[in-house]
CSV table of C-alpha atoms in Angstrom, one decimal:
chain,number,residue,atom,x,y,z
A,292,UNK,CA,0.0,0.0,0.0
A,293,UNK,CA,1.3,4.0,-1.2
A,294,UNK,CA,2.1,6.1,2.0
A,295,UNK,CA,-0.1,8.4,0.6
A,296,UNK,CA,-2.9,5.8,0.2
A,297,UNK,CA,-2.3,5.0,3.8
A,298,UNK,CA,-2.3,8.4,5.5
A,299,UNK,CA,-5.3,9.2,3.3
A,300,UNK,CA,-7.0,6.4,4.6
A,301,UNK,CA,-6.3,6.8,8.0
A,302,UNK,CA,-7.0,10.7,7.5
A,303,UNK,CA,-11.2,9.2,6.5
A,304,UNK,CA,-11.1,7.5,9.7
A,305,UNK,CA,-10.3,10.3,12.0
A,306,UNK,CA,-12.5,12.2,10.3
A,307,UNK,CA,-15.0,9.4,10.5
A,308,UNK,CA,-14.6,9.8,14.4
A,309,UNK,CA,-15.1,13.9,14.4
A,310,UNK,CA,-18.1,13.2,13.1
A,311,UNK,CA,-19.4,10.5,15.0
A,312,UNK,CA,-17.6,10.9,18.3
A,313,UNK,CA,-21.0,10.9,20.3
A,314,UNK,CA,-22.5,7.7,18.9
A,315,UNK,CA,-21.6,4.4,18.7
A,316,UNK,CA,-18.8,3.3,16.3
A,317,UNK,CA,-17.1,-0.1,15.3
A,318,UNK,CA,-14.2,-1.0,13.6
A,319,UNK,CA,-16.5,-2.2,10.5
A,320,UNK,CA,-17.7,1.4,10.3
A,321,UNK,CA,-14.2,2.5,10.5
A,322,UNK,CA,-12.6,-0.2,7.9
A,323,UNK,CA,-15.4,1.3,5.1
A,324,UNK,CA,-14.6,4.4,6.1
A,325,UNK,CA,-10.7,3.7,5.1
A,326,UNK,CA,-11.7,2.1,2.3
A,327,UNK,CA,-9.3,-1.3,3.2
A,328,UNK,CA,-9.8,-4.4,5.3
A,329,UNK,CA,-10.7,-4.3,9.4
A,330,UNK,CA,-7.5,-5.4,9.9
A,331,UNK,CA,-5.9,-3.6,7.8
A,332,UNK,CA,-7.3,-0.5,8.8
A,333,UNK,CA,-6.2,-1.2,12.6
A,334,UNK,CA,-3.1,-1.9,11.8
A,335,UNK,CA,-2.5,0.9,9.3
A,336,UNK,CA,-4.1,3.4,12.0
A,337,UNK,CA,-2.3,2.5,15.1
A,338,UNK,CA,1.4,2.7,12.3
A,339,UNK,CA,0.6,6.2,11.4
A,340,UNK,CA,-1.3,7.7,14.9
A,341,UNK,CA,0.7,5.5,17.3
A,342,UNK,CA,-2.7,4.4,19.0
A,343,UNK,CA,-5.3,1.4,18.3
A,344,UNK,CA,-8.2,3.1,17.0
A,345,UNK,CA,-10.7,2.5,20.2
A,346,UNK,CA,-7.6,3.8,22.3
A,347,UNK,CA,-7.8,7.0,20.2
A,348,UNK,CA,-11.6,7.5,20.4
A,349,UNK,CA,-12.1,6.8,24.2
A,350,UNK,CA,-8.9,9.3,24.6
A,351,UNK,CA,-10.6,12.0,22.5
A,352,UNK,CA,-14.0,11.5,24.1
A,353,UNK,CA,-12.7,12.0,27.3
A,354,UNK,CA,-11.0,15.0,25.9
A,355,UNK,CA,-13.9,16.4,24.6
A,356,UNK,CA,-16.2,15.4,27.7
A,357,UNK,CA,-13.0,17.3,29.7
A,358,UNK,CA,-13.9,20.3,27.8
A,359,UNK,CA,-17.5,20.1,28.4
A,360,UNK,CA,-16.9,19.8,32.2
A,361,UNK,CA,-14.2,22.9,31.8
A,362,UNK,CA,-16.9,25.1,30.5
A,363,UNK,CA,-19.3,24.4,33.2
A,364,UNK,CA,-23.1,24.7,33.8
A,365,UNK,CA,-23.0,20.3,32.4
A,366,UNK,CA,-23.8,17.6,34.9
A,367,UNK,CA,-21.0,14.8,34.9
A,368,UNK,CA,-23.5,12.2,34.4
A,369,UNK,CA,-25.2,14.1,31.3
A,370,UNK,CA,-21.5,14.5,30.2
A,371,UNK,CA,-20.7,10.6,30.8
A,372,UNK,CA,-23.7,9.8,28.4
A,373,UNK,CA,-23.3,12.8,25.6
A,374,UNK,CA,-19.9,10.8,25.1
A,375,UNK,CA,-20.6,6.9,25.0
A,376,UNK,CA,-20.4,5.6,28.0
A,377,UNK,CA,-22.8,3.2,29.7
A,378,UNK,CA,-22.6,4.7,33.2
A,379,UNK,CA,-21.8,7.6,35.7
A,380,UNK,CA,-19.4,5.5,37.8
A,381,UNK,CA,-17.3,3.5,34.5
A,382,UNK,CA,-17.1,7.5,32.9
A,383,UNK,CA,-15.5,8.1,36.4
A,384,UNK,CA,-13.1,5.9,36.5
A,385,UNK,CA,-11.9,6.1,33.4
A,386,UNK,CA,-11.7,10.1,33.5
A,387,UNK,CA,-10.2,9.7,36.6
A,388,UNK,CA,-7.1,7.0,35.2
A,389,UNK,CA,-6.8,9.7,32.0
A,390,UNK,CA,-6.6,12.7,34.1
A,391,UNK,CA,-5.9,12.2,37.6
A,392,UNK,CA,-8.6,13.5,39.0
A,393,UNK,CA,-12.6,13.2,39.0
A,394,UNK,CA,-14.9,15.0,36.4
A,395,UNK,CA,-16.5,16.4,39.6
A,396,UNK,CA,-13.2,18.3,40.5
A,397,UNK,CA,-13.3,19.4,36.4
A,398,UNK,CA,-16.7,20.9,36.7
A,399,UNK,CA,-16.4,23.0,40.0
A,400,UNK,CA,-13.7,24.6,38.0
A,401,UNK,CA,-10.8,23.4,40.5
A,402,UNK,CA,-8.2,22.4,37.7
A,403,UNK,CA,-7.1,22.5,34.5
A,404,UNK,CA,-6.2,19.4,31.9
A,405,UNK,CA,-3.7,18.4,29.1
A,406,UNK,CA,-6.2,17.8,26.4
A,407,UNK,CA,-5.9,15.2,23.9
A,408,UNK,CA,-6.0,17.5,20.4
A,409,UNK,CA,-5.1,14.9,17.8
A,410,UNK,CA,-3.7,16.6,14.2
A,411,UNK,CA,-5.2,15.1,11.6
A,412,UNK,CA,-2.9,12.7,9.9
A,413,UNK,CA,-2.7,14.4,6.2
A,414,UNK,CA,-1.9,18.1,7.8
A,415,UNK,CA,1.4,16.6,10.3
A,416,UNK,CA,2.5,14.6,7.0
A,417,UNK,CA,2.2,18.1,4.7
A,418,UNK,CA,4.1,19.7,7.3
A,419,UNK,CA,6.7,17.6,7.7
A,420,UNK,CA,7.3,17.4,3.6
A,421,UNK,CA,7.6,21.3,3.8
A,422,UNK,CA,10.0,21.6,6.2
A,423,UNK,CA,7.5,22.7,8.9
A,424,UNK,CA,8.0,20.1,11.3
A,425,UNK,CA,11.5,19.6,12.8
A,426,UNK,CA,12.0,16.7,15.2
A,427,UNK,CA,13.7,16.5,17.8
A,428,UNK,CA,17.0,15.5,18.6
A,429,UNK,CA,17.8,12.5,20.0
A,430,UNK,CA,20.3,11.2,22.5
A,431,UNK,CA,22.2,8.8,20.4
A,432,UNK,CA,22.6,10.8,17.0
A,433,UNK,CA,21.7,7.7,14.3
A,434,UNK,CA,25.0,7.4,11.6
A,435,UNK,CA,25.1,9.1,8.5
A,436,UNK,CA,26.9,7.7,5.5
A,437,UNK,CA,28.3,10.3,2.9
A,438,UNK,CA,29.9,9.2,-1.0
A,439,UNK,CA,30.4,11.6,-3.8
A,440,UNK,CA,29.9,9.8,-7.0
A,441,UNK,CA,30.2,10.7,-10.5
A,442,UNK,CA,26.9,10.6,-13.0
A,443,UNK,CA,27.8,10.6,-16.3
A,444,UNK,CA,25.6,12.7,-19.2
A,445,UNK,CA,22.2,10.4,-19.5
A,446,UNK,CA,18.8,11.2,-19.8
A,447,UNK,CA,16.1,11.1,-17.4
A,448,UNK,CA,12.3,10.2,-18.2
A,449,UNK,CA,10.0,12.4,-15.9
A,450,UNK,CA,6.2,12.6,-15.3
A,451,UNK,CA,5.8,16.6,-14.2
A,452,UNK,CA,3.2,17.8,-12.1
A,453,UNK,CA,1.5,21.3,-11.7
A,454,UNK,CA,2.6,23.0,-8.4
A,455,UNK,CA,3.8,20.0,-6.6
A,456,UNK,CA,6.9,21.0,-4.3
A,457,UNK,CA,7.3,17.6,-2.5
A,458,UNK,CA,5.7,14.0,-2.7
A,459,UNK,CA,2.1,14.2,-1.4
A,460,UNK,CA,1.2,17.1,-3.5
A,461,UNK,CA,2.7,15.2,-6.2
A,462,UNK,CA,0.6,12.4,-5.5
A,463,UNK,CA,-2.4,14.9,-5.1
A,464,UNK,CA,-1.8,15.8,-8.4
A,465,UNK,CA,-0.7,13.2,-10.7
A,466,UNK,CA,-1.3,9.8,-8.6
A,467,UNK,CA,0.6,7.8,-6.9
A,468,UNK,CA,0.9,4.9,-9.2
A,469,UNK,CA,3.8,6.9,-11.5
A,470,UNK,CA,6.6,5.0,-9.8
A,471,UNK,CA,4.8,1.5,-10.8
A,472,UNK,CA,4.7,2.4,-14.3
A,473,UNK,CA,8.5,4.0,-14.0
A,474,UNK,CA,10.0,0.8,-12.6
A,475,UNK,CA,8.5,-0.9,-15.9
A,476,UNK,CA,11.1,0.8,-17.9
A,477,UNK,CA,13.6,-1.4,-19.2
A,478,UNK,CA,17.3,-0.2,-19.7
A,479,UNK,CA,17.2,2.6,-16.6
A,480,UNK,CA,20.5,3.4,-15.3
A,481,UNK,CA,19.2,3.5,-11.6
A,482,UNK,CA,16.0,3.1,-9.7
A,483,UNK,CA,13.2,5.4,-9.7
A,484,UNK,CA,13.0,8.4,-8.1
A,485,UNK,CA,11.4,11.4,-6.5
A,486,UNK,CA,13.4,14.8,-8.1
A,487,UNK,CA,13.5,18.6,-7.1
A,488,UNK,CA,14.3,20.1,-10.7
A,489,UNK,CA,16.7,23.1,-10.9
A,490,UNK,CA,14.9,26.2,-12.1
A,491,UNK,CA,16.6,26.0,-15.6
A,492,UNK,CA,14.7,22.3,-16.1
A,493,UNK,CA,11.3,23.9,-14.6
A,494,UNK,CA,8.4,24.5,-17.4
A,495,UNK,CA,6.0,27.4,-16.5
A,496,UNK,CA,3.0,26.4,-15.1
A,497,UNK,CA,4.5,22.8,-13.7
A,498,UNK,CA,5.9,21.6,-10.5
A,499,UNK,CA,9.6,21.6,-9.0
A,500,UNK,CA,8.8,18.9,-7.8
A,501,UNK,CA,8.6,15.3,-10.2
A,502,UNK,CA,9.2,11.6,-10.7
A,503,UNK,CA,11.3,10.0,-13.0
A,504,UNK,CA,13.6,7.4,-13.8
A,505,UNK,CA,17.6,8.0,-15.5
A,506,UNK,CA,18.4,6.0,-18.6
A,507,UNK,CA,21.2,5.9,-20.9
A,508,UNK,CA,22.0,8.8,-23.9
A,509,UNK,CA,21.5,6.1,-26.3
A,510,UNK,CA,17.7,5.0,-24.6
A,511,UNK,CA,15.1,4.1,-27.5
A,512,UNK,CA,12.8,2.3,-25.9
A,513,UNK,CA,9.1,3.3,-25.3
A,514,UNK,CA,8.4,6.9,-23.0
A,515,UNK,CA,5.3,6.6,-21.4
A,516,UNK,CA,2.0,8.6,-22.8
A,517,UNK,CA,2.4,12.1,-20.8
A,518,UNK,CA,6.1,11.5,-19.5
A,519,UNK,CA,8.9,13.6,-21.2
A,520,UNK,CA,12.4,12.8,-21.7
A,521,UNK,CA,15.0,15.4,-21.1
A,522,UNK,CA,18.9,15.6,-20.6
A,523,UNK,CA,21.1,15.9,-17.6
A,524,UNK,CA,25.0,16.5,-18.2
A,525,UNK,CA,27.6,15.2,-16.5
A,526,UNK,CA,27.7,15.7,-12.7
A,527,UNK,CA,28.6,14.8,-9.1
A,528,UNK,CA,26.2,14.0,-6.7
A,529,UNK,CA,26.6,13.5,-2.8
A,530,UNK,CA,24.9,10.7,-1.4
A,531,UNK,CA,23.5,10.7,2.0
A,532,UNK,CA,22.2,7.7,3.8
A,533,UNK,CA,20.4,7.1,6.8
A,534,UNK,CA,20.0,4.0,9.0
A,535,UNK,CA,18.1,1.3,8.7
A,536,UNK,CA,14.5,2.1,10.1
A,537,UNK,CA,11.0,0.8,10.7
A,538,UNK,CA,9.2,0.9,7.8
A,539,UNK,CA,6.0,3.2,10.0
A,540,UNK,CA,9.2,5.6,11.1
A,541,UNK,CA,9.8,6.9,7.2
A,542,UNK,CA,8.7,10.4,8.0
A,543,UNK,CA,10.9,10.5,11.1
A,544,UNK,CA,13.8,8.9,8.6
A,545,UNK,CA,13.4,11.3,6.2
A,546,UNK,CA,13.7,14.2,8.2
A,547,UNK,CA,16.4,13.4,10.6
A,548,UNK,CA,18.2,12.9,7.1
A,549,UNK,CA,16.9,16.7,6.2
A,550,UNK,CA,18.2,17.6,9.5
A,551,UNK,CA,21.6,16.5,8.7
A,552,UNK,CA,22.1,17.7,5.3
A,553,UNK,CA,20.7,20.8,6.4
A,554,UNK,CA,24.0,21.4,8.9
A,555,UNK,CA,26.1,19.4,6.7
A,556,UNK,CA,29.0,22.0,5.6
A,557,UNK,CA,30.5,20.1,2.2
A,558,UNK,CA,33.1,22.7,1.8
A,559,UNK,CA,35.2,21.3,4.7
A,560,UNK,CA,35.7,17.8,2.4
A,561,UNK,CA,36.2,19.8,-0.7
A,562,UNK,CA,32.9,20.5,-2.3
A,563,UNK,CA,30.4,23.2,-2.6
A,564,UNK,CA,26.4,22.7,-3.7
A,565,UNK,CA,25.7,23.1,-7.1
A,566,UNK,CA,21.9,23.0,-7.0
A,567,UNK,CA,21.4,24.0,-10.8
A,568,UNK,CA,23.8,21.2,-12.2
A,569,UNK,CA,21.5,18.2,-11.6
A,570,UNK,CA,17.6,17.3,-9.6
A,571,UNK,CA,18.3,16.6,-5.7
A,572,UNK,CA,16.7,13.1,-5.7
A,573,UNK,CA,15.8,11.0,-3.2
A,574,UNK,CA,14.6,7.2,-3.1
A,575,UNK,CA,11.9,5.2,-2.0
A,576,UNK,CA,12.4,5.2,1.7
A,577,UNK,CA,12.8,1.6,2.7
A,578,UNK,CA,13.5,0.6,6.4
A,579,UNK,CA,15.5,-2.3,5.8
A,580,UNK,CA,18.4,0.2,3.9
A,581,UNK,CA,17.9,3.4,5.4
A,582,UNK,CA,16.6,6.4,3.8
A,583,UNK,CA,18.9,7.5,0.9
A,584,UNK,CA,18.5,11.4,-1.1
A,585,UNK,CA,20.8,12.7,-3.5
A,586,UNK,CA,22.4,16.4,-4.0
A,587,UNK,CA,24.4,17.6,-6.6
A,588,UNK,CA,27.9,19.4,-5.5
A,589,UNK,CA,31.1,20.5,-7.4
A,590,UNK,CA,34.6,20.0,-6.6
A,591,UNK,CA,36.3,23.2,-5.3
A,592,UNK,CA,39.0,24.9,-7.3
A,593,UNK,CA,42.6,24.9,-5.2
């Protein structure tokens, strides 16, 4: 299953539970909802939110019965029913093992709670593709491995989009099946991958943002019905490569790899950026090798 499919999917289901938050709702409800299986849509939830779905809605109920309370002028038990649950004493308890302390104590205006205020899914995964999002860091810093290698002249085969800065408005726009139908071209130098054009290789009116696969100067074979084919010239790229990683951890990956190139100083090993020689690129983050992206540099003169 696409990323993209998945956080769009769990994005119907949270908005599945806004909606009906004060009736009942079961995990058949939520799996049509996602469009996918029951347990596929547990599973794909609980990856992407970092809670089962029932953990999730009894958390935001009690949130939201919290903020009831919070306001005032609501009786608990009115509360305890508005939100789902079967009785005045099992809303209790469970309000009381969320929050420390009784609903009762919440309505007389005697203290105030840590809400659960869940982002939706789609918004924290924009975010994080924009740069908006930077994580924290961690004790252990994870092990970066750095190569410069040489491309020679090729071509690349590319599918543009129309405004598309990073992959999920690409997918918005064009789909997110591009990279199957790349991966059927025969005779590519290199995998498939997501690029960030240079200005000089950007038409008006289309994204900086594309997918495409590198073939030789000498490719005939077919190019797919709205892909284009244009040429790269020789150039160095510096390759950065994270560690190996869960396969629900790729936006974390990806931008502890951002946070590293970022700081990364290429000057002190010889190099400087040369952003309009060649796309950045990065590859399909999978856990089992690390998250790898590409970014062209230059050797500098002595």
């Amino acid at each position: 299953m696409e990323k993209w499919e998945k956080i769009k999917a769990v994005q119907r289901m949270q908005d599945y539970i806004s909606e009906k938050l004060n009736e009942v709702i079961t995990l058949n409800q939520l799996a049509r909802a996602s469009g996918y299986s029951q347990w596929h849509a547990e599973r794909i939830f609980k990856e992407l939110t970092g809670m089962l779905p029932f953990e999730y809605i009894r958390t935001m109920r009690l949130s939201k019965a919290a903020e009831n309370l919070e306001k005032g002028g609501s009786r608990v038990i009115d509360v305890a029913f508005d939100f789902v649950f079967d009785s005045h004493e099992g809303f209790t308890r469970a309000f009381s093992r969320q929050f420390g302390v009784s609903p009762r104590e919440v309505s007389r205006g005697r203290k105030k709670l840590k809400l659960f205020l869940p982002e939706r899914v789609k918004d924290y995964y924009l975010k994080l593709q924009r740069g908006e999002i930077i994580m924290p860091d961690k004790k252990n810093a994870s092990t970066v491995f750095v190569q410069v290698v040489d491309r020679p002249e090729r071509k690349v085969i590319i599918k543009r989009g129309v405004k598309a800065t990073h992959y999920f408005e690409y997918c918005e726009e064009v789909g997110c099946d591009i990279w199957d139908r790349l991966t059927e071209i025969k005779g590519a130098l290199y995998e498939p991958s997501g690029m960030w054009l240079p200005k000089n290789l950007v038409k008006y009116g289309t994204s900086s943002y594309v997918q495409g696969v590198e073939v030789p100067m000498d490719y005939d074979g077919v190019i797919p019905e709205g892909f284009e084919i244009i040429q790269l010239a020789p150039c160095k790229m510096m390759i950065f490569q994270g560690e190996a990683f869960k396969d629900e951890d790729f936006g974390e990956a990806i931008e502890e790899l951002w946070d590293v190139i970022r700081r990364y100083d290429p000057k002190i090993y010889g190099f400087e950026w040369a952003d309009e020689d060649a796309p950045r690129f990065q590859l399909e983050p999978l856990g089992y090798r690390g998250y790898i992206e590409g970014k062209p540099v230059r050797e500098l003169k002595k």
